[in-house]
Tab-separated table of C-alpha atoms and ligand atoms in Angstrom:
chain	number	residue	atom	x	y	z
A	54	MET	CA	116.587	115.120	94.396
A	55	ARG	CA	113.475	116.035	96.337
A	56	LYS	CA	114.226	116.859	99.906
A	57	ILE	CA	113.233	114.491	102.694
A	58	ILE	CA	112.078	115.909	106.078
A	59	ILE	CA	111.717	113.453	108.880
A	60	ALA	CA	109.778	114.742	111.865
A	61	ASN	CA	110.870	112.540	114.848
A	62	TRP	CA	108.298	113.170	117.518
A	63	LYS	CA	110.069	110.939	119.889
A	64	MET	CA	107.898	110.100	123.013
A	65	ASN	CA	105.584	113.168	122.320
A	66	PRO	CA	102.932	114.470	122.381
A	67	SER	CA	101.225	112.823	125.411
A	68	THR	CA	97.805	112.320	123.980
A	69	LEU	CA	96.365	111.076	120.687
A	70	ASP	CA	94.229	114.213	120.478
A	71	GLN	CA	97.298	116.455	120.677
A	72	SER	CA	99.072	114.377	118.020
A	73	LEU	CA	96.198	114.842	115.543
A	74	LYS	CA	96.082	118.509	116.255
A	75	LEU	CA	99.755	118.902	115.685
A	76	ALA	CA	99.624	116.940	112.446
A	77	LYS	CA	96.709	119.072	111.198
A	78	SER	CA	98.412	122.278	112.193
A	79	ILE	CA	101.591	121.447	110.301
A	80	GLY	CA	99.458	120.853	107.104
A	81	PHE	CA	100.237	118.185	104.574
A	82	ASP	CA	103.566	118.754	102.936
A	83	SER	CA	104.589	115.844	100.668
A	84	ARG	CA	108.255	116.129	101.714
A	85	VAL	CA	107.363	115.505	105.408
A	86	VAL	CA	107.265	112.091	106.980
A	87	ILE	CA	105.973	112.121	110.595
A	88	CYS	CA	107.388	109.492	112.973
A	89	PRO	CA	105.116	109.480	116.067
A	90	PRO	CA	105.013	107.144	118.931
A	91	PHE	CA	103.577	103.715	117.835
A	92	PRO	CA	100.082	104.192	119.377
A	93	TYR	CA	99.371	107.237	117.029
A	94	LEU	CA	100.555	105.720	113.706
A	95	ASN	CA	97.161	104.427	112.662
A	96	GLN	CA	95.151	107.519	113.337
A	97	LEU	CA	97.707	109.703	111.673
A	98	LYS	CA	97.795	107.488	108.675
A	99	ASN	CA	93.972	107.801	108.423
A	100	LEU	CA	94.359	111.502	108.510
A	101	GLY	CA	96.401	111.266	105.371
A	102	VAL	CA	99.796	111.963	106.857
A	103	SER	CA	102.806	110.155	105.474
A	104	ILE	CA	104.070	108.080	108.387
A	105	GLY	CA	107.267	106.375	109.546
A	106	ALA	CA	108.144	104.574	112.800
A	107	GLN	CA	110.919	105.429	115.230
A	108	ASP	CA	112.104	101.801	115.541
A	109	SER	CA	111.321	98.143	114.691
A	110	PHE	CA	112.185	94.739	115.970
A	111	TRP	CA	114.038	92.362	113.735
A	112	GLU	CA	111.688	89.311	113.854
A	113	ARG	CA	108.520	89.054	111.960
A	114	GLU	CA	106.316	87.609	114.751
A	115	GLY	CA	106.580	85.596	117.958
A	116	ALA	CA	107.300	85.709	121.659
A	117	PHE	CA	109.019	89.070	121.904
A	118	THR	CA	107.102	90.936	124.591
A	119	GLY	CA	106.856	94.699	123.996
A	120	GLU	CA	108.334	94.603	120.421
A	121	VAL	CA	106.681	95.652	117.144
A	122	SER	CA	107.653	93.946	113.899
A	123	PRO	CA	108.485	95.352	110.497
A	124	VAL	CA	105.623	93.256	109.077
A	125	MET	CA	103.072	95.156	111.320
A	126	LEU	CA	104.668	98.539	110.472
A	127	LYS	CA	104.455	97.869	106.833
A	128	LYS	CA	100.833	96.768	107.031
A	129	ILE	CA	99.851	99.849	108.953
A	130	GLY	CA	101.236	101.995	106.096
A	131	CYS	CA	104.762	103.042	107.326
A	132	LYS	CA	107.145	103.803	104.495
A	133	TYR	CA	110.240	104.727	106.509
A	134	ILE	CA	111.656	103.270	109.694
A	135	ILE	CA	114.286	105.094	111.843
A	136	ILE	CA	116.912	102.596	112.956
A	137	GLY	CA	119.944	103.247	115.206
A	138	HIS	CA	118.807	106.618	116.555
A	139	SER	CA	121.314	107.824	119.176
A	140	GLU	CA	118.752	107.634	121.977
A	141	ARG	CA	118.263	104.001	121.242
A	142	ARG	CA	122.038	103.386	121.058
A	143	TRP	CA	122.946	105.247	124.206
A	144	VAL	CA	119.833	105.105	126.371
A	145	LEU	CA	118.747	101.583	125.396
A	146	SER	CA	122.194	100.088	124.636
A	147	GLU	CA	121.441	99.162	121.032
A	148	THR	CA	124.657	97.833	119.442
A	149	ASN	CA	125.765	97.994	115.785
A	150	ASP	CA	124.869	94.304	115.709
A	151	ILE	CA	121.281	94.824	116.781
A	152	ILE	CA	120.944	97.732	114.388
A	153	ASN	CA	122.172	95.525	111.567
A	154	LYS	CA	119.564	92.897	112.271
A	155	LYS	CA	116.837	95.600	112.330
A	156	ILE	CA	117.974	97.192	109.066
A	157	LYS	CA	118.003	93.766	107.308
A	158	ALA	CA	114.577	92.925	108.675
A	159	CYS	CA	113.107	96.250	107.474
A	160	LEU	CA	114.651	95.950	104.099
A	161	ALA	CA	113.301	92.437	103.711
A	162	GLU	CA	109.758	93.847	104.221
A	163	GLY	CA	110.374	96.454	101.570
A	164	LEU	CA	110.617	99.372	104.073
A	165	LYS	CA	112.962	102.297	103.691
A	166	VAL	CA	115.380	102.787	106.454
A	167	ILE	CA	116.584	106.001	107.964
A	168	PHE	CA	119.942	104.786	109.315
A	169	CYS	CA	121.211	107.099	112.058
A	170	ILE	CA	124.872	107.489	112.722
A	171	GLY	CA	127.008	110.009	114.649
A	172	GLU	CA	129.867	110.463	116.988
A	173	LYS	CA	129.802	111.505	120.646
A	174	GLU	CA	131.418	114.764	121.894
A	175	GLU	CA	134.487	113.005	123.379
A	176	GLU	CA	135.003	111.007	120.203
A	177	ARG	CA	135.038	114.243	118.159
A	178	LYS	CA	137.419	115.845	120.717
A	179	ARG	CA	139.810	112.885	120.261
A	180	GLY	CA	139.598	113.327	116.442
A	181	LYS	CA	137.830	109.995	116.126
A	182	GLU	CA	134.651	111.155	114.349
A	183	PHE	CA	135.540	109.552	110.989
A	184	ASP	CA	136.541	106.273	112.560
A	185	VAL	CA	133.293	106.136	114.614
A	186	LEU	CA	131.189	106.739	111.462
A	187	LYS	CA	133.163	104.131	109.516
A	188	SER	CA	132.513	101.410	112.077
A	189	GLN	CA	128.875	102.299	112.587
A	190	ILE	CA	128.453	102.108	108.830
A	191	LYS	CA	130.489	98.976	108.299
A	192	GLU	CA	128.875	97.037	111.147
A	193	GLY	CA	125.401	98.467	110.693
A	194	LEU	CA	125.334	97.460	106.963
A	195	LYS	CA	127.282	94.177	107.317
A	196	GLY	CA	125.880	91.634	104.700
A	197	ILE	CA	123.541	94.062	103.059
A	198	LEU	CA	123.750	94.057	99.302
A	199	ILE	CA	124.746	97.091	97.362
A	200	ASP	CA	121.548	96.768	95.385
A	201	ASP	CA	119.604	97.546	98.624
A	202	TYR	CA	121.522	100.683	99.463
A	203	SER	CA	118.983	102.656	97.462
A	204	LYS	CA	116.444	101.864	100.108
A	205	ILE	CA	118.618	103.375	102.767
A	206	VAL	CA	118.861	106.986	103.812
A	207	ILE	CA	121.738	107.968	106.110
A	208	ALA	CA	120.981	110.481	108.858
A	209	TYR	CA	124.194	112.081	110.190
A	210	GLU	CA	123.445	113.124	113.707
A	211	PRO	CA	126.232	114.053	116.045
A	212	VAL	CA	125.175	112.875	119.458
A	213	TRP	CA	126.337	116.152	121.102
A	214	ALA	CA	123.995	118.075	118.848
A	215	ILE	CA	120.831	116.182	119.517
A	216	GLY	CA	118.406	117.973	121.678
A	217	THR	CA	121.129	120.273	123.058
A	218	GLY	CA	120.580	123.432	121.046
A	219	ASN	CA	124.306	123.006	120.049
A	220	ALA	CA	123.907	122.336	116.405
A	221	CYS	CA	126.837	121.144	114.298
A	222	SER	CA	128.069	123.987	112.088
A	223	PRO	CA	127.235	123.520	108.445
A	224	ASP	CA	130.922	123.368	107.590
A	225	GLU	CA	131.604	120.551	110.026
A	226	ALA	CA	128.443	118.829	108.943
A	227	GLU	CA	129.375	119.119	105.328
A	228	GLU	CA	132.770	117.472	105.975
A	229	MET	CA	130.890	114.379	107.383
A	230	ARG	CA	128.432	114.459	104.507
A	231	VAL	CA	131.243	114.362	101.966
A	232	PHE	CA	132.921	111.461	103.933
A	233	ILE	CA	129.627	109.530	104.000
A	234	LYS	CA	128.990	110.088	100.318
A	235	LYS	CA	132.496	108.866	99.490
A	236	MET	CA	131.591	105.567	101.156
A	237	PHE	CA	128.174	105.286	99.639
A	238	GLY	CA	128.062	107.257	96.304
A	239	ASP	CA	124.545	108.287	95.530
A	240	LEU	CA	122.670	107.606	98.856
A	241	ALA	CA	120.549	110.399	100.407
A	242	VAL	CA	122.154	111.893	103.533
A	243	LEU	CA	120.189	113.880	106.062
A	244	TYR	CA	121.396	116.175	108.829
A	245	GLY	CA	119.850	115.985	112.356
A	246	GLY	CA	120.666	117.632	115.727
A	247	SER	CA	119.200	120.964	116.999
A	248	VAL	CA	117.771	121.928	113.604
A	249	ASN	CA	115.706	125.114	113.900
A	250	ALA	CA	114.274	127.804	111.712
A	251	LEU	CA	117.443	129.825	111.752
A	252	ASN	CA	119.836	127.089	110.814
A	253	ALA	CA	117.784	124.692	108.648
A	254	GLY	CA	118.360	126.399	105.290
A	255	ASP	CA	122.180	126.306	105.875
A	256	TYR	CA	122.245	122.416	105.880
A	257	ILE	CA	120.621	122.378	102.590
A	258	ASP	CA	122.151	125.472	100.831
A	259	LYS	CA	125.608	125.722	102.405
A	260	ALA	CA	126.103	122.042	103.174
A	261	SER	CA	124.407	119.948	100.521
A	262	PHE	CA	122.277	117.615	102.624
A	263	ASP	CA	119.309	115.891	101.013
A	264	GLY	CA	117.057	116.585	103.948
A	265	LEU	CA	116.725	117.010	107.626
A	266	LEU	CA	115.713	114.801	110.648
A	267	ILE	CA	114.066	117.159	113.057
A	268	GLY	CA	113.202	116.384	116.677
A	269	GLY	CA	112.239	119.192	119.128
A	270	ALA	CA	111.369	121.769	116.330
A	271	SER	CA	108.956	119.351	114.668
A	272	LEU	CA	106.681	119.637	117.727
A	273	LYS	CA	106.414	123.352	117.359
A	274	THR	CA	103.957	124.196	114.567
A	275	VAL	CA	105.274	127.793	113.781
A	276	GLU	CA	108.843	126.858	114.004
A	277	PHE	CA	108.428	123.729	111.904
A	278	LYS	CA	106.431	125.508	109.154
A	279	SER	CA	109.141	128.200	108.889
A	280	ILE	CA	111.700	125.499	108.453
A	281	LEU	CA	109.661	123.936	105.665
A	282	LYS	CA	109.559	127.404	103.989
A	283	LYS	CA	113.375	127.576	104.013
A	284	ILE	CA	113.706	124.384	102.186
A	285	LYS	CA	113.132	124.743	98.567
A	286	LEU	CA	111.747	121.678	96.704
B	425	PGA	P1	116.578	117.472	117.897
B	425	PGA	O1	116.468	115.927	117.699
B	425	PGA	O2	116.192	118.131	116.556
B	425	PGA	O3	115.632	117.780	118.946
B	425	PGA	O4	118.017	117.797	118.224
B	425	PGA	C1	117.049	115.305	116.541
B	425	PGA	C2	116.677	113.923	116.504
B	425	PGA	O5	115.560	113.445	116.697
B	425	PGA	O6	117.607	113.142	116.283
């Protein structure tokens, strides 16, 4: 299976110019999907970049101030939508129920979903990491037909590893990947959380992830390019 590399730019960079420069400096690698802030999507798409969004609302249109619908994202050329990122779960209080509605809405528009799951540090310390994943998956995918699973990519991102420099070891990550695969069979599973040029290859070669979701390192051209070099295919 061809590897999937999601570059999650989060709320960066601060100008459109910088975002175009960054995309150009990375070059055009067909494995990479850049998920920039909403205002940059259109211009990046016009540049020829493969784009995804960092979130979507669940309704198609209407009186929902500040929200962006899956219909709009589809029309603008997004292929993938990240749903349930831990920053949305824990900073913006998104529940499994909200995430479930968003996933359903994106699938209904024919968008592919990067469904993020992962345990917090104290949950791992209490040995609850498998239970947490199980309930995030069960509730997040409630009512979704098995036929639609092929349009979902799971991103395992332990909360304690995101943006901390404290990446999950490939062995621990592999344990979680195997657990997720047991629940889902053939679904693609990505790893995310403090991926850098030194550890990236391990998640693909030692642990057998199908790709990576990269935050901080995707904003640094040299680092990101050297990550891409480490990932064969
Ligand atoms: P990070 O972010 O690579 O900076 O840890 C990962 C993510 O966006 O989830």
